[in-house]
CSV table of C-alpha atoms in Angstrom, one decimal:
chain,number,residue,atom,x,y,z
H,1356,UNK,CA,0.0,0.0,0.0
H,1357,UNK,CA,1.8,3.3,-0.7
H,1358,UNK,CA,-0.3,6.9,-0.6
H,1359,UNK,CA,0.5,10.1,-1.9
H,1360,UNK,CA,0.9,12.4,1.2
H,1361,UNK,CA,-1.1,15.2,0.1
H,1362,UNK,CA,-3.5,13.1,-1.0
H,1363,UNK,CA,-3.7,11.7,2.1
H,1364,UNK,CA,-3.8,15.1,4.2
H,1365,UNK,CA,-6.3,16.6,1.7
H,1366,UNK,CA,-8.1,13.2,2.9
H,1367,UNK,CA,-8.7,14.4,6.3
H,1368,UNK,CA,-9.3,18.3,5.7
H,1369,UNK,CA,-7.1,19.6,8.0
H,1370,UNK,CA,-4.4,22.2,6.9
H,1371,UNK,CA,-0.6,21.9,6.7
H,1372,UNK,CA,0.3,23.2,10.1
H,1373,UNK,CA,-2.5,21.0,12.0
H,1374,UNK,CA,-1.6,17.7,9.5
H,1375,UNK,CA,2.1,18.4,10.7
H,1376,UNK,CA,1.5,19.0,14.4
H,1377,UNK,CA,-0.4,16.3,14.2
H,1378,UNK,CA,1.6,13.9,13.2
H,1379,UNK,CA,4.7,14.9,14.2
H,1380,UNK,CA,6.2,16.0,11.0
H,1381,UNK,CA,8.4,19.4,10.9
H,1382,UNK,CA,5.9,22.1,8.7
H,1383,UNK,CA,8.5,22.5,6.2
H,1384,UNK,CA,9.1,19.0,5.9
H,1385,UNK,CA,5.7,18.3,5.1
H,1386,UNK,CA,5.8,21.0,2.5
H,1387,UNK,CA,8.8,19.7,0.8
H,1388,UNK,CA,7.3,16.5,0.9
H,1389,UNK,CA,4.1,17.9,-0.7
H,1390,UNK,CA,6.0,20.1,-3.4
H,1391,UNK,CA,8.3,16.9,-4.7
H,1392,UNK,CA,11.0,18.5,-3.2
H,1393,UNK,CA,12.0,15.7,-1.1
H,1394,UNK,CA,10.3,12.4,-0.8
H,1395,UNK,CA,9.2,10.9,2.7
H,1396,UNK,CA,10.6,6.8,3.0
H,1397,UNK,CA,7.2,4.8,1.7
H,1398,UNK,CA,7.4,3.2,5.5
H,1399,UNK,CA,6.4,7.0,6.7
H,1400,UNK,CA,4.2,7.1,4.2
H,1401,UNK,CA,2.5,3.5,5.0
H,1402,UNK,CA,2.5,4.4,8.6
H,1403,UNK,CA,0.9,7.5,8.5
H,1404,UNK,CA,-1.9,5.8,5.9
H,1405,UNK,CA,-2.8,3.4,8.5
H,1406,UNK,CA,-3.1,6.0,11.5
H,1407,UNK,CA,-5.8,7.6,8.9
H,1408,UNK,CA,-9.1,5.6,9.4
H,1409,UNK,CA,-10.4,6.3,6.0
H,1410,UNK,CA,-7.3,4.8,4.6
H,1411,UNK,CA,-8.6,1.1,6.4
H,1412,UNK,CA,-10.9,-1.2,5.1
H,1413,UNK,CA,-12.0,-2.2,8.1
H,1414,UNK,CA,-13.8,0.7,9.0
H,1415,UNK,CA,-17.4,1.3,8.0
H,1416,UNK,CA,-17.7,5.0,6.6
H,1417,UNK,CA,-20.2,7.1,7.4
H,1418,UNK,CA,-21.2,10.0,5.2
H,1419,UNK,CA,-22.4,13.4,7.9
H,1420,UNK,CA,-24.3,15.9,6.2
H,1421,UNK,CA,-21.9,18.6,5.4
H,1422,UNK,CA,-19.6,16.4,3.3
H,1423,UNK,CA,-17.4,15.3,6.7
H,1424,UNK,CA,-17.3,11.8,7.3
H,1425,UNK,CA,-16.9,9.6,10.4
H,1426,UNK,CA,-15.5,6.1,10.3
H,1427,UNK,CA,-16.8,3.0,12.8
H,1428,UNK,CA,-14.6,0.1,14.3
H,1429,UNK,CA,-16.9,-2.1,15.4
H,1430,UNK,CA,-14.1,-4.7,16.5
H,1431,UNK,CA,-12.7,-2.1,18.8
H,1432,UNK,CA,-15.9,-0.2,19.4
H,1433,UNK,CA,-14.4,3.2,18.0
H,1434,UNK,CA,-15.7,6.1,16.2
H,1435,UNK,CA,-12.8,8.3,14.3
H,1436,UNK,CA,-13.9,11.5,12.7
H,1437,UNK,CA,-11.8,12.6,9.1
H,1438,UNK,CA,-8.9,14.2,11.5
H,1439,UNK,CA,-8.5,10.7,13.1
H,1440,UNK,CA,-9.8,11.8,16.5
H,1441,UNK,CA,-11.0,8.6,18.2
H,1442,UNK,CA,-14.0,8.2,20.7
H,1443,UNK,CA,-14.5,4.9,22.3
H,1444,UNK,CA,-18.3,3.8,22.2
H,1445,UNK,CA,-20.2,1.2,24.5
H,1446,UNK,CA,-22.8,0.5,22.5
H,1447,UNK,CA,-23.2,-1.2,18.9
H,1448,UNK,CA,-24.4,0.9,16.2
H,1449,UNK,CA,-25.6,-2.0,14.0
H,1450,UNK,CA,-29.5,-1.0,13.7
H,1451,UNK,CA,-29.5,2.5,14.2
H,1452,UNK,CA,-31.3,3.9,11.3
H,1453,UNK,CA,-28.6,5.8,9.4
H,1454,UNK,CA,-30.2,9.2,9.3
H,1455,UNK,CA,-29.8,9.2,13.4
H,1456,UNK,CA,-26.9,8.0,13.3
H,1457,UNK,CA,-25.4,10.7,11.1
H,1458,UNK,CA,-27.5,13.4,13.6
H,1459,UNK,CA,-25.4,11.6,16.5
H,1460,UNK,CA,-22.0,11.6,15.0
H,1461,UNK,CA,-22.1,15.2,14.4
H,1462,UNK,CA,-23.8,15.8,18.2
H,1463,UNK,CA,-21.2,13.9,19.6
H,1464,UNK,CA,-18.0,15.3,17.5
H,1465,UNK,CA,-18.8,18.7,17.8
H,1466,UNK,CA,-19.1,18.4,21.9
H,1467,UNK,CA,-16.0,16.5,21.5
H,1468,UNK,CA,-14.2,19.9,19.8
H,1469,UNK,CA,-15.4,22.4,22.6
H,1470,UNK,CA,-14.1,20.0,25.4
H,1471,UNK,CA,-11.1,19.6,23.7
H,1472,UNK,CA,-10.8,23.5,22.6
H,1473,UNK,CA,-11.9,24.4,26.7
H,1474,UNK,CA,-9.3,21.8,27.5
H,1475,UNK,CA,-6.5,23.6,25.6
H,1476,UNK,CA,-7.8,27.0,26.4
H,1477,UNK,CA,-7.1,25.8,30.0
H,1478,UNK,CA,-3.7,25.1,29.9
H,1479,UNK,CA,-2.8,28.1,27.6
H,1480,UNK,CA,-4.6,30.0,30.4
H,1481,UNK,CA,-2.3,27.6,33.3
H,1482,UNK,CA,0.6,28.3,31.4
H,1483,UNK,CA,0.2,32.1,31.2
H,1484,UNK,CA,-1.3,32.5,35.1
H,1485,UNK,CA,0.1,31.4,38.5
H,1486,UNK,CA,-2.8,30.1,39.9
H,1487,UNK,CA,-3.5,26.8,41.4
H,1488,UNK,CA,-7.6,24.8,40.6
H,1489,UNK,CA,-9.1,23.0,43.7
């Protein structure tokens, strides 16, 4: 399996900088990388395809309204979103009706962005201030 890897971030939506932080990768790496400047080993390459969830046949895709998609593990009970954010699940999601299910993907991704955006905000805020939570 070998990917072209800015076929595979355009895959996920997210810019450069995010792709890059990311994963890891220096910002002008990726860029060379991107511009045929300098080619990535195909193991990189591989690697980072199967960290991607729509890169793996195993996952069931799920097409959200907005032209986003989510993918479902159901051997490891995990939902990914396009960025490859993961959020384990309890339940099953074989026989959900597919328009709900779409409705509670985007419900449950877009709570998961403000807790993780308050989270951050927090420790920018730590970082900046002396103050201790209780």
């Amino acid at each position: 399996m070998f990917f072209d890897i800015k076929e595979l971030r355009e895959s996920t939506g997210m810019t450069q900088k995010s792709f890059a932080e990311a994963y890891g990768i220096p910002l002008s790496t990726l860029r060379k990388w991107e511009q045929k400047e300098a080619s990535p080993a195909p193991y990189v390459v591989n690697l980072l395809a199967r960290a991607l969830p729509e890169t793996d046949s195993a996952f069931q895709k799920i097409a959200g309204r907005d032209g986003t998609f989510y993918y479902y593990d159901e051997t490891r009970k995990l939902i990914s979103d396009m960025r490859g954010n993961k959020i384990y699940i309890e339940d099953d999601l074989n026989g959900v009706k597919e328009q709900n299910l779409v409705l509670y993907l985007e419900d449950l991704f877009r709570d998961f962005y403000a807790i993780q955006e308050k989270f951050n905000r927090d420790c920018r805020y730590d970082k900046e201030e002396d103050i201790l939570w209780s």
